[in-house]
Amino acid sequence: MADCPKILSARFEEPDSHTLAVYESHGGYTALRKALTELDPDRVREEVKSAGLRGRGGAGFPTGVKWGFVPQNTGKKVYLLVNSDESEPGTFKDRYILDYDPHLMIEGAILSSFAIHSNDCFIYIRGEYGWLVDRVQAAVDEAYAKGYLGKNILGSGYDLEMIVHKGAGAYICGEETGLINSLEGRKGQPRIKPPFPAVVGFLDCPTIVNNVETVAAVPWIVNHGAAEYRKVGTEKSPGTKLFSLSGPVKRPGVYEVPLGLPLEDLIFGEDYGQGMRDGIELKACIPGGSSVPILTAEETLDVNLDYESLAEKGTMLGSGGCIVIGDDANMPELLKVLLRFYHHESCGQCTPCREGTGWLDELVGRLIDGRGRPNDLELIEKLCSGMAGLTICVLSDAAVMPTRSFIQKFRADFEALLPRTQQPEAYVPTTSAAELGRR
Amino acid sequence: MSEEHQDAVPEVDASDAAADAVAVTDDPTKAFSFSPEREKKYEEIVRRYPTRLSAIMPMLWLCQDEWGWLKPGVPEWVAARLEVPISRVYEIISFYTMYYTENPGTYNLQVCRNISCHMAGSGKITKHLCKKLGVGLNETDSEGRFRVEEVECLGACGMGPMMQVGKDFYEHLTEEKVDELIEQWRRDG
């Protein structure tokens, strides 16, 4: 894709790309200068809105529209929280931005703060990315020293404080209201919406939570304009997106692709994954991080990487964590790995999720261990209907979506684990009456 | 600041052995002290974070950087210094997995077990580590130096199998590579 501009990954392979000197030599912070001297916050917001940039953390909500929900002149502070709590299994793209181009994220965060009239910004980085916390802190210190952060930025009268905050190991803090509670010094348990954070967020103030990759696209949009951004991607999914490619492909890694690229190209293309490793055939693919429904090989070869095409196939673009699965994989085992994860990460607030993720984990586990019962697949489905859409956040749904799609699309693999002979429905005691009496 | 952290500071539990008397002073904020460099960072945190409650997480990180884990008495000290209820400190310590209330040992080997690493053979690496060190999962070896743990996705899905030790990531692991690392760490002590 020679004609696709590198909006996010231009410096990933540049030596010392994390330093201010290299970033500036590539035109870094010119968008900030332009915004502060020639544009006002509304212009920046309008530009991002007409560019059609959508949230890259998973939900895909239009960024400029989200910014527009911030009420002005409430007398309260406005906060921008940059969500760097990347922990969706299969996703490692924000890590690349923080590692190889932290100043791109910082400039994007300053522009985004400016657009929503915020003077206070937090970068919330997952605790496991400890070395990236140091990396980003060093970059923030450089930006302060050069006058890109702090009081009266570039003499414009605009002030912005930026704090790098380190998480401490909780997947749920990647959910925006969980992140807000965490930053307030609480358990990272999500809040009921509405009210939406844009109105009542961090410390009850208007708050925007944006993903790293989302804010990282803003400098390019400010420099080149919405029209140029729209030349890449599709009508409804404009621009580029980073995809994290993992699984048994020849060249796993993070690739910036124009939205609308065939998923087949990402896996097999010369510029990207270069195909399956020798001796392994494509069996399935989870295109948007572990929480989205899985695609069969056939579906994988017949879908494009944009929000609409993936939705048509019943799945989602999500975080762009593209997990390729080979024919050597054991599907029930992979589902068990995912369910163990959701069980572990459920925050425990809502009963359907707290109990349901554990039961699903246990049920698939007993199938694998040969302790399954004839109606277990129906029981799993029954559990799923008691979990989906019934909780404060979507972690419960995130466990249900892979469960349902794995079993629906690879049913034979699961049926093979059921007891061979259909046992009667009647209750069969597995413990003696004497033993039961002792309990 | 909300009213809830205007309450009196909690007292350090003095009921333990008299041997701990050194740590128990009339002023619970003096039970421990940071190195000068971390004390400076502490002051910066308190100055910059909008509330004392939001400063608990970074404060706990500072403690863990200073002592390697949250040794007994430290959570109470954090509460006293930040003037927040001790329940709020424990709310955080008990919810987040990266704050240690037990000493994890010098080398805590955290192998990712999630889907991409699983397909890349993380299970084999974990088994190999346990066998080599003569420990079970989540156990520390007899010298108190190595511990093997399985953790969820660390964001190295294209580079599995992998493990995290301290802040560092070790990627594209093989049994041979793991052996070399352990030999190296044994030499380093």
XYZ file of C-alpha atoms in Angstrom:
628
model
C 0.000 0.000 0.000
C 2.436 2.590 -1.215
C -0.275 5.237 -1.573
C -1.403 4.917 2.031
C 0.090 7.665 4.198
C 1.681 6.599 7.462
C -0.330 8.635 9.881
C 0.522 6.690 13.034
C 3.529 4.525 12.287
C 5.839 6.819 10.286
C 8.635 6.677 12.851
C 8.252 3.167 14.274
C 11.481 2.025 12.629
C 13.436 5.263 12.989
C 16.413 5.188 15.394
C 15.751 7.154 18.621
C 12.213 7.807 17.431
C 11.097 8.279 21.026
C 13.130 11.456 21.473
C 11.913 15.007 21.045
C 14.787 15.779 18.658
C 13.761 13.079 16.172
C 10.076 13.910 16.520
C 10.731 17.601 15.844
C 12.978 16.802 12.890
C 9.975 15.013 11.359
C 7.769 18.058 11.788
C 6.612 17.179 15.280
C 4.637 19.780 17.235
C 3.909 21.844 14.100
C 0.246 20.859 14.405
C 0.254 22.169 17.963
C 1.830 25.442 16.857
C -0.736 25.730 14.065
C -3.668 25.041 16.381
C -2.531 27.473 19.063
C -1.688 30.306 16.684
C -4.132 29.925 13.791
C -7.063 27.866 15.058
C -9.379 27.858 18.038
C -10.638 24.821 19.978
C -13.877 24.673 18.013
C -11.989 24.565 14.699
C -9.856 21.666 15.918
C -12.952 19.807 17.074
C -14.800 20.493 13.813
C -11.818 19.297 11.775
C -11.627 16.022 13.718
C -15.389 15.637 13.448
C -15.420 16.103 9.694
C -12.417 13.811 9.336
C -14.701 11.094 10.718
C -12.077 9.819 13.158
C -13.596 7.053 15.291
C -12.471 5.844 18.704
C -9.731 3.261 18.253
C -10.019 1.627 21.649
C -12.830 -0.657 20.592
C -16.177 1.076 20.501
C -15.557 3.101 17.336
C -17.585 6.117 18.438
C -16.923 9.292 16.384
C -14.312 11.268 18.338
C -15.345 14.787 17.329
C -18.949 14.027 18.268
C -17.856 12.719 21.668
C -15.860 15.896 22.252
C -18.972 17.902 21.408
C -20.805 16.394 24.394
C -18.611 18.323 26.843
C -20.726 21.110 28.334
C -18.932 24.446 28.379
C -18.883 27.120 31.069
C -20.051 24.872 33.880
C -17.436 26.385 36.179
C -15.966 22.909 36.597
C -12.657 21.622 35.363
C -12.654 19.552 32.176
C -10.420 16.484 32.033
C -8.881 14.500 29.194
C -7.886 10.972 30.176
C -5.803 9.129 27.609
C -6.593 5.443 27.886
C -3.299 3.567 27.638
C -4.561 0.643 29.672
C -4.174 -1.608 26.635
C -4.998 -5.104 27.830
C -7.449 -6.649 25.370
C -5.936 -10.049 24.530
C -4.413 -9.942 21.064
C -3.794 -6.186 21.175
C -0.350 -4.596 21.350
C -0.607 -1.529 19.129
C -0.744 1.270 21.712
C 2.451 -0.195 23.102
C 4.140 0.601 19.763
C 3.009 4.230 19.845
C 4.077 4.696 23.481
C 7.385 2.959 22.853
C 8.399 4.310 19.440
C 6.544 7.592 19.223
C 5.473 8.891 22.647
C 5.603 12.498 21.427
C 2.966 11.730 18.779
C 0.624 10.654 21.563
C 1.585 13.686 23.668
C 1.015 16.172 20.841
C -2.291 14.473 20.077
C -3.278 14.648 23.730
C -2.445 18.363 23.914
C -4.490 19.075 20.777
C -7.390 16.987 22.094
C -7.269 18.784 25.456
C -7.242 22.114 23.643
C -10.267 21.062 21.587
C -12.345 20.295 24.685
C -11.109 23.315 26.681
C -9.287 21.136 29.179
C -6.277 22.212 31.194
C -5.742 18.864 32.900
C -4.742 15.652 31.200
C -3.871 12.217 32.578
C -2.137 9.444 30.658
C -3.331 6.201 32.296
C -0.827 3.453 31.371
C -1.321 -0.169 32.422
C 1.001 -1.205 35.241
C 2.506 -4.075 33.270
C 3.911 -1.539 30.782
C 6.276 -0.300 33.503
C 9.101 0.515 31.122
C 6.704 2.471 28.925
C 5.622 4.544 31.913
C 9.269 5.599 32.224
C 9.492 6.155 28.468
C 6.401 8.369 28.354
C 7.370 10.238 31.535
C 10.733 11.082 29.971
C 8.960 12.372 26.852
C 6.509 14.412 28.938
C 9.461 15.926 30.820
C 11.056 16.868 27.483
C 7.806 18.464 26.334
C 7.543 20.484 29.562
C 11.147 21.652 29.202
C 10.488 22.802 25.645
C 7.323 24.688 26.596
C 4.844 22.356 24.857
C 3.280 21.623 28.232
C 2.709 23.703 31.344
C 1.743 27.341 31.565
C 1.230 29.562 28.520
C 2.146 26.984 25.895
C 4.124 28.563 23.029
C 3.068 31.981 24.325
C -0.575 31.314 23.422
C -2.014 31.735 26.914
C -3.176 28.117 26.876
C -2.155 26.024 29.931
C -2.070 22.254 30.200
C -0.873 19.989 33.009
C -0.140 16.379 32.050
C 0.273 13.580 34.595
C 1.455 10.087 33.697
C -0.447 7.633 35.895
C 0.492 3.985 36.281
C -2.237 1.370 36.629
C -1.742 -1.754 38.703
C -3.075 -4.746 36.810
C -6.797 -4.743 36.113
C -8.247 -5.308 32.625
C -11.478 -3.598 33.608
C -9.721 -0.229 34.003
C -9.646 -0.083 30.204
C -13.412 0.487 30.367
C -13.713 4.260 30.499
C -15.754 4.579 33.676
C -13.652 1.875 35.361
C -10.628 3.961 34.448
C -12.238 7.040 35.989
C -13.005 5.214 39.251
C -9.467 3.867 39.324
C -8.027 7.345 38.893
C -10.197 8.568 41.748
C -8.516 5.998 43.967
C -11.174 3.302 43.916
C -11.604 -0.237 42.665
C -11.787 -0.028 38.879
C -15.472 -0.892 38.753
C -17.431 0.638 35.884
C -20.248 3.089 36.484
C -23.768 3.051 35.116
C -24.250 5.275 32.071
C -25.875 7.749 31.808
C -24.633 10.091 33.035
C -21.883 9.844 30.454
C -18.367 10.860 31.467
C -18.450 13.784 29.047
C -20.960 15.351 31.434
C -20.211 13.697 34.795
C -16.824 12.000 34.834
C -13.611 12.265 36.820
C -14.370 13.920 40.190
C -17.846 14.651 38.802
C -16.339 16.957 36.177
C -16.832 16.765 32.396
C -14.343 14.154 31.185
C -13.312 12.716 27.849
C -11.598 9.336 27.749
C -9.781 8.708 24.458
C -7.602 5.822 23.359
C -3.884 6.422 22.624
C -4.289 5.621 18.935
C -7.249 7.993 18.650
C -5.379 11.031 19.966
C -2.288 10.017 17.961
C -4.241 10.590 14.728
C -5.146 14.166 15.662
C -1.845 15.936 14.797
C -1.968 14.593 11.225
C -5.589 15.673 10.842
C -4.778 19.186 12.110
C -1.785 19.427 9.760
C -3.365 17.977 6.617
C -7.060 18.618 7.139
C -10.150 16.459 7.275
C -10.452 16.151 3.501
C -7.010 14.555 3.170
C -7.788 12.148 6.017
C -10.999 11.115 4.304
C -9.081 10.186 1.158
C -7.859 7.138 3.055
C -10.176 4.348 4.187
C -13.854 4.060 3.381
C -16.758 6.485 3.442
C -17.944 5.458 6.913
C -14.587 4.274 8.255
C -12.122 6.920 7.144
C -8.399 6.904 7.825
C -5.926 4.279 8.890
C -5.866 1.875 11.816
C -3.161 -0.062 13.561
C -3.732 -3.809 13.580
C -1.898 -6.123 15.958
C -1.359 -9.370 14.086
C -0.627 -12.497 16.124
C -0.926 -16.255 15.762
C 0.860 -18.682 13.422
C 1.592 -16.227 10.602
C 5.051 -15.752 9.110
C 5.389 -12.142 10.167
C 3.315 -11.157 13.210
C 3.493 -7.530 14.303
C 1.751 -4.159 14.262
C 0.703 -2.814 10.877
C -0.929 0.451 9.888
C -3.505 -0.248 7.215
C -6.067 1.858 5.381
C -9.485 0.924 6.747
C -11.326 -1.243 4.257
C -8.297 -3.415 3.472
C -9.299 -7.055 2.949
C -8.528 -9.097 6.060
C -6.987 -11.640 3.693
C -4.351 -9.034 2.704
C -3.429 -8.383 6.345
C -2.803 -12.082 6.910
C -1.310 -13.058 3.551
C -0.059 -9.770 2.046
C 3.655 -9.301 1.349
C 3.670 -6.006 3.292
C 1.931 -7.550 6.283
C 1.667 -11.070 7.713
C 3.049 -12.913 4.644
C 0.772 -15.887 5.149
C 0.527 -18.855 7.452
C 3.614 -20.570 8.787
C 4.632 -23.666 6.844
C 2.449 -26.683 7.386
C -0.362 -24.760 9.063
C -3.672 -23.926 7.403
C -5.932 -21.034 8.362
C -8.769 -22.277 10.542
C -10.239 -19.123 12.043
C -9.557 -15.512 12.966
C -10.635 -13.201 15.765
C -10.351 -9.813 14.041
C -10.738 -7.245 16.822
C -9.352 -8.503 20.113
C -10.491 -11.535 22.096
C -13.904 -10.081 22.966
C -15.337 -10.055 19.444
C -17.018 -12.989 17.691
C -14.689 -15.348 15.838
C -14.714 -15.772 12.038
C -14.320 -19.069 10.190
C -11.561 -19.360 7.563
C -14.129 -18.808 4.830
C -15.474 -15.650 6.477
C -11.935 -14.442 7.123
C -11.140 -14.560 3.412
C -14.297 -12.657 2.532
C -14.339 -9.549 4.706
C -12.776 -6.104 4.761
C -11.232 -4.396 7.755
C -13.680 -1.592 8.414
C -16.375 -1.122 11.034
C -19.293 -1.810 8.654
C -17.954 -4.839 6.774
C -17.025 -6.621 9.990
C -20.416 -5.805 11.506
C -22.077 -7.359 8.452
C -20.204 -10.565 9.221
C -21.529 -10.454 12.776
C -18.272 -9.424 14.373
C -16.475 -6.173 15.206
C -13.355 -4.194 14.438
C -12.819 -3.684 18.163
C -9.250 -2.852 19.097
C -7.798 -4.293 15.878
C -6.234 -7.192 17.744
C -6.230 -9.706 14.911
C -5.657 -13.205 16.303
C -5.067 -15.748 13.551
C -5.826 -19.368 14.431
C -4.322 -22.337 12.611
C -5.719 -25.811 11.980
C -3.428 -27.175 14.699
C -5.405 -25.298 17.354
C -7.861 -26.941 19.714
C -10.934 -24.706 19.737
C -12.440 -25.768 23.095
C -9.038 -25.262 24.697
C -8.706 -21.767 23.202
C -12.187 -20.864 24.422
C -11.260 -22.120 27.880
C -8.155 -19.891 27.840
C -10.352 -16.887 27.061
C -13.005 -17.760 29.633
C -10.397 -18.175 32.346
C -9.306 -14.658 31.467
C -12.807 -13.121 31.673
C -13.485 -15.005 34.890
C -10.252 -13.638 36.334
C -10.927 -10.091 35.174
C -14.607 -9.730 36.072
C -14.703 -6.898 38.605
C -17.361 -8.697 40.641
C -19.867 -5.892 40.661
C -22.723 -7.463 38.646
C -23.951 -10.957 39.479
C -24.516 -12.183 35.879
C -20.877 -11.449 35.057
C -19.230 -12.368 38.348
C -20.996 -15.735 38.511
C -21.565 -16.287 34.798
C -17.938 -15.953 33.707
C -16.972 -18.462 36.400
C -19.675 -20.915 35.396
C -18.766 -20.685 31.704
C -15.125 -21.254 32.601
C -16.085 -24.248 34.730
C -18.449 -25.725 32.122
C -16.002 -25.569 29.224
C -13.338 -26.853 31.594
C -15.358 -29.905 32.518
C -16.066 -30.658 28.855
C -12.331 -30.649 28.166
C -11.626 -32.802 31.226
C -14.125 -35.418 30.033
C -16.582 -34.597 32.799
C -19.128 -33.043 30.473
C -22.839 -33.804 30.602
C -25.067 -34.366 27.573
C -26.834 -31.019 27.753
C -23.820 -28.879 28.540
C -23.860 -26.972 25.251
C -27.498 -26.030 25.818
C -26.668 -25.106 29.404
C -23.864 -22.846 28.174
C -26.254 -21.112 25.796
C -28.787 -20.669 28.586
C -26.087 -19.078 30.737
C -25.088 -16.778 27.898
C -28.628 -15.448 27.545
C -28.568 -14.651 31.244
C -25.368 -12.660 30.861
C -25.535 -10.649 27.632
C -26.694 -7.075 27.883
C -27.654 -7.340 31.531
C -24.714 -5.745 33.274
C -23.237 -2.313 33.929
C -20.390 -2.710 31.428
C -19.736 -5.018 28.489
C -17.220 -7.407 30.074
C -20.039 -9.909 30.447
C -20.886 -9.547 26.743
C -17.189 -9.820 25.958
C -17.199 -13.299 27.490
C -20.461 -14.270 25.795
C -19.483 -13.232 22.258
C -16.521 -15.599 21.870
C -18.397 -18.360 23.720
C -21.423 -18.273 21.446
C -19.441 -17.852 18.241
C -16.859 -20.544 19.045
C -19.592 -23.074 19.801
C -21.812 -22.051 16.912
C -19.065 -22.064 14.286
C -16.985 -24.985 15.554
C -19.780 -27.014 17.076
C -18.383 -30.382 16.028
C -15.217 -29.727 18.053
C -17.364 -29.179 21.142
C -19.829 -31.981 20.466
C -16.926 -34.410 20.303
C -16.350 -33.691 23.987
C -19.866 -34.601 25.073
C -20.406 -38.015 26.695
C -20.812 -40.613 23.935
C -24.064 -42.166 24.982
C -27.010 -39.973 25.658
C -27.666 -40.446 29.322
C -31.166 -40.180 30.720
C -32.126 -36.766 31.951
C -32.972 -38.146 35.369
C -30.721 -37.251 38.285
C -27.892 -39.696 38.661
C -26.292 -39.514 42.097
C -22.520 -39.349 41.931
C -22.050 -39.521 45.670
C -23.468 -42.094 48.059
C -26.275 -41.176 50.386
C -23.993 -41.737 53.340
C -21.540 -39.203 51.974
C -24.286 -36.704 51.341
C -25.413 -37.165 54.905
C -22.006 -36.202 56.166
C -22.183 -32.868 54.419
C -11.169 17.397 48.672
C -14.219 15.614 49.979
C -14.921 15.373 53.683
C -14.208 11.700 54.039
C -10.483 12.102 54.387
C -10.602 14.765 57.055
C -10.940 12.063 59.717
C -8.287 11.408 62.310
C -5.347 9.401 61.068
C -5.493 5.689 61.854
C -3.051 4.349 64.403
C -0.455 1.731 63.667
C -1.363 -1.526 65.373
C 1.013 -1.763 68.312
C -0.217 -5.103 69.584
C 2.490 -7.055 67.738
C 5.706 -8.116 69.395
C 7.745 -5.520 71.211
C 10.488 -6.187 68.677
C 8.519 -4.022 66.272
C 8.649 -1.163 68.726
C 11.087 0.719 66.501
C 8.406 1.112 63.869
C 5.737 2.165 66.340
C 6.005 5.781 67.244
C 3.422 8.188 68.532
C 3.283 9.647 65.070
C 2.160 7.017 62.540
C 3.392 9.163 59.671
C 6.944 8.485 60.865
C 6.707 4.682 60.901
C 8.716 4.490 57.670
C 10.620 6.903 55.514
C 11.480 7.177 51.824
C 14.888 7.774 50.370
C 15.355 11.519 49.714
C 14.764 11.041 45.986
C 11.447 9.225 46.535
C 10.433 11.689 49.235
C 10.716 14.371 46.567
C 8.547 12.330 44.227
C 6.026 11.856 47.017
C 5.790 15.610 47.523
C 5.289 16.089 43.791
C 2.469 13.519 43.748
C 0.673 15.157 46.650
C 1.068 18.564 45.027
C -0.097 17.508 41.559
C -2.895 14.978 42.117
C -6.297 16.617 42.511
C -7.275 14.614 45.625
C -5.441 12.606 48.270
C -7.501 9.555 47.330
C -6.322 9.675 43.730
C -2.761 9.827 45.044
C -3.014 6.424 46.781
C -2.076 4.411 43.684
C 1.083 6.363 42.817
C 2.005 6.415 46.523
C 1.724 2.617 46.721
C 3.933 2.336 43.624
C 6.538 4.523 45.323
C 6.479 2.199 48.344
C 6.829 -0.853 46.151
C 9.727 0.751 44.271
C 11.376 1.537 47.602
C 10.991 -1.831 49.340
C 10.050 -4.285 46.573
C 6.684 -5.027 48.144
C 4.192 -3.611 50.604
C 5.617 -4.934 53.830
C 3.499 -5.034 56.979
C 2.685 -1.594 58.330
C 3.256 0.170 55.010
C -0.451 0.387 54.043
C -1.185 1.980 57.441
C 1.699 4.373 56.928
C 0.372 5.321 53.475
C -3.053 6.029 54.990
C -1.523 8.139 57.729
C 0.686 10.169 55.422
C -2.030 10.816 52.860
C -4.646 11.337 55.568
C -7.040 8.880 53.928
C -8.992 6.043 55.591
C -7.044 2.795 55.743
C -10.050 1.042 54.171
C -9.443 3.012 50.987
C -5.831 1.889 50.854
C -6.823 -1.752 51.295
C -9.610 -1.340 48.719
C -6.891 -0.650 46.186
C -4.343 -3.189 47.378
C -6.905 -5.987 47.333
C -8.394 -5.114 43.931
C -5.274 -4.592 41.821
C -3.015 -7.576 41.208
C 0.293 -5.748 40.999
C 0.556 -4.580 44.598
C 2.300 -7.280 46.611
C 1.579 -7.858 50.280
C 3.926 -10.858 50.223
C 7.509 -10.704 49.125
C 7.515 -12.136 45.586
C 11.220 -12.959 45.662
C 13.951 -11.419 43.558
C 12.891 -12.893 40.221
C 9.153 -13.204 39.747
C 8.793 -14.972 36.395
C 5.396 -14.049 34.966
C 4.565 -16.101 31.907
C 1.683 -14.898 29.742
C -0.942 -17.605 29.315
C -3.474 -15.853 27.096
C -4.595 -16.928 23.648
C -1.760 -15.866 21.321
C 0.970 -16.954 23.738
C -0.950 -20.169 24.409
C -0.914 -20.986 20.691
C 2.786 -20.134 20.585
C 3.521 -22.680 23.332
C 3.529 -20.743 26.611
C 2.376 -23.846 28.496
C 5.589 -25.657 27.587
C 7.682 -22.738 28.815
C 5.849 -22.612 32.156
C 6.274 -26.347 32.680
C 9.938 -26.137 31.792
C 10.494 -23.263 34.227
C 8.746 -25.094 37.060
C 10.747 -28.250 36.430
C 14.041 -26.426 36.160
C 13.484 -24.461 39.356
C 11.824 -27.330 41.202
C 8.738 -25.319 42.072
C 5.022 -25.485 41.406
C 3.024 -22.603 39.938
C 2.865 -19.584 42.256
C 5.596 -21.038 44.439
C 8.915 -19.500 45.375
C 12.007 -21.711 45.262
C 13.796 -22.843 48.421
C 16.277 -19.961 48.274
C 13.475 -17.415 48.001
C 14.787 -16.105 44.707
C 12.637 -17.435 41.878
C 8.895 -17.624 41.625
C 6.866 -18.841 38.632
C 3.506 -17.312 37.921
C 1.045 -17.397 35.008
C -0.497 -14.049 34.088
C -2.984 -12.703 31.565
C -2.223 -10.861 28.310
C 0.785 -8.546 28.605
C 0.533 -7.038 25.122
C 3.268 -9.025 23.418
C 0.920 -11.209 21.378
C 3.067 -11.174 18.251
C 6.220 -12.071 20.174
C 5.076 -15.058 22.244
C 5.809 -17.062 24.216
C 6.931 -14.333 26.579
C 7.360 -13.514 30.227
C 7.723 -10.420 32.329
C 10.349 -10.197 35.062
C 10.240 -6.928 36.975
C 9.726 -4.231 34.374
C 11.369 -6.221 31.581
C 9.723 -8.266 28.842
C 11.477 -11.396 27.526
C 9.949 -12.391 24.195
C 10.212 -15.180 21.586
C 11.091 -17.590 24.415
C 12.419 -21.095 23.854
C 13.484 -23.618 26.466
C 17.133 -22.872 25.640
C 16.644 -19.121 25.979
C 14.931 -19.586 29.328
C 17.821 -21.796 30.539
C 20.338 -19.118 29.580
C 18.363 -16.415 31.383
C 18.143 -18.457 34.570
C 21.864 -19.251 34.483
C 22.542 -15.550 34.010
C 20.330 -14.581 36.956
C 21.879 -17.267 39.141
C 25.315 -15.808 38.398
C 24.024 -12.283 39.104
C 22.671 -13.473 42.456
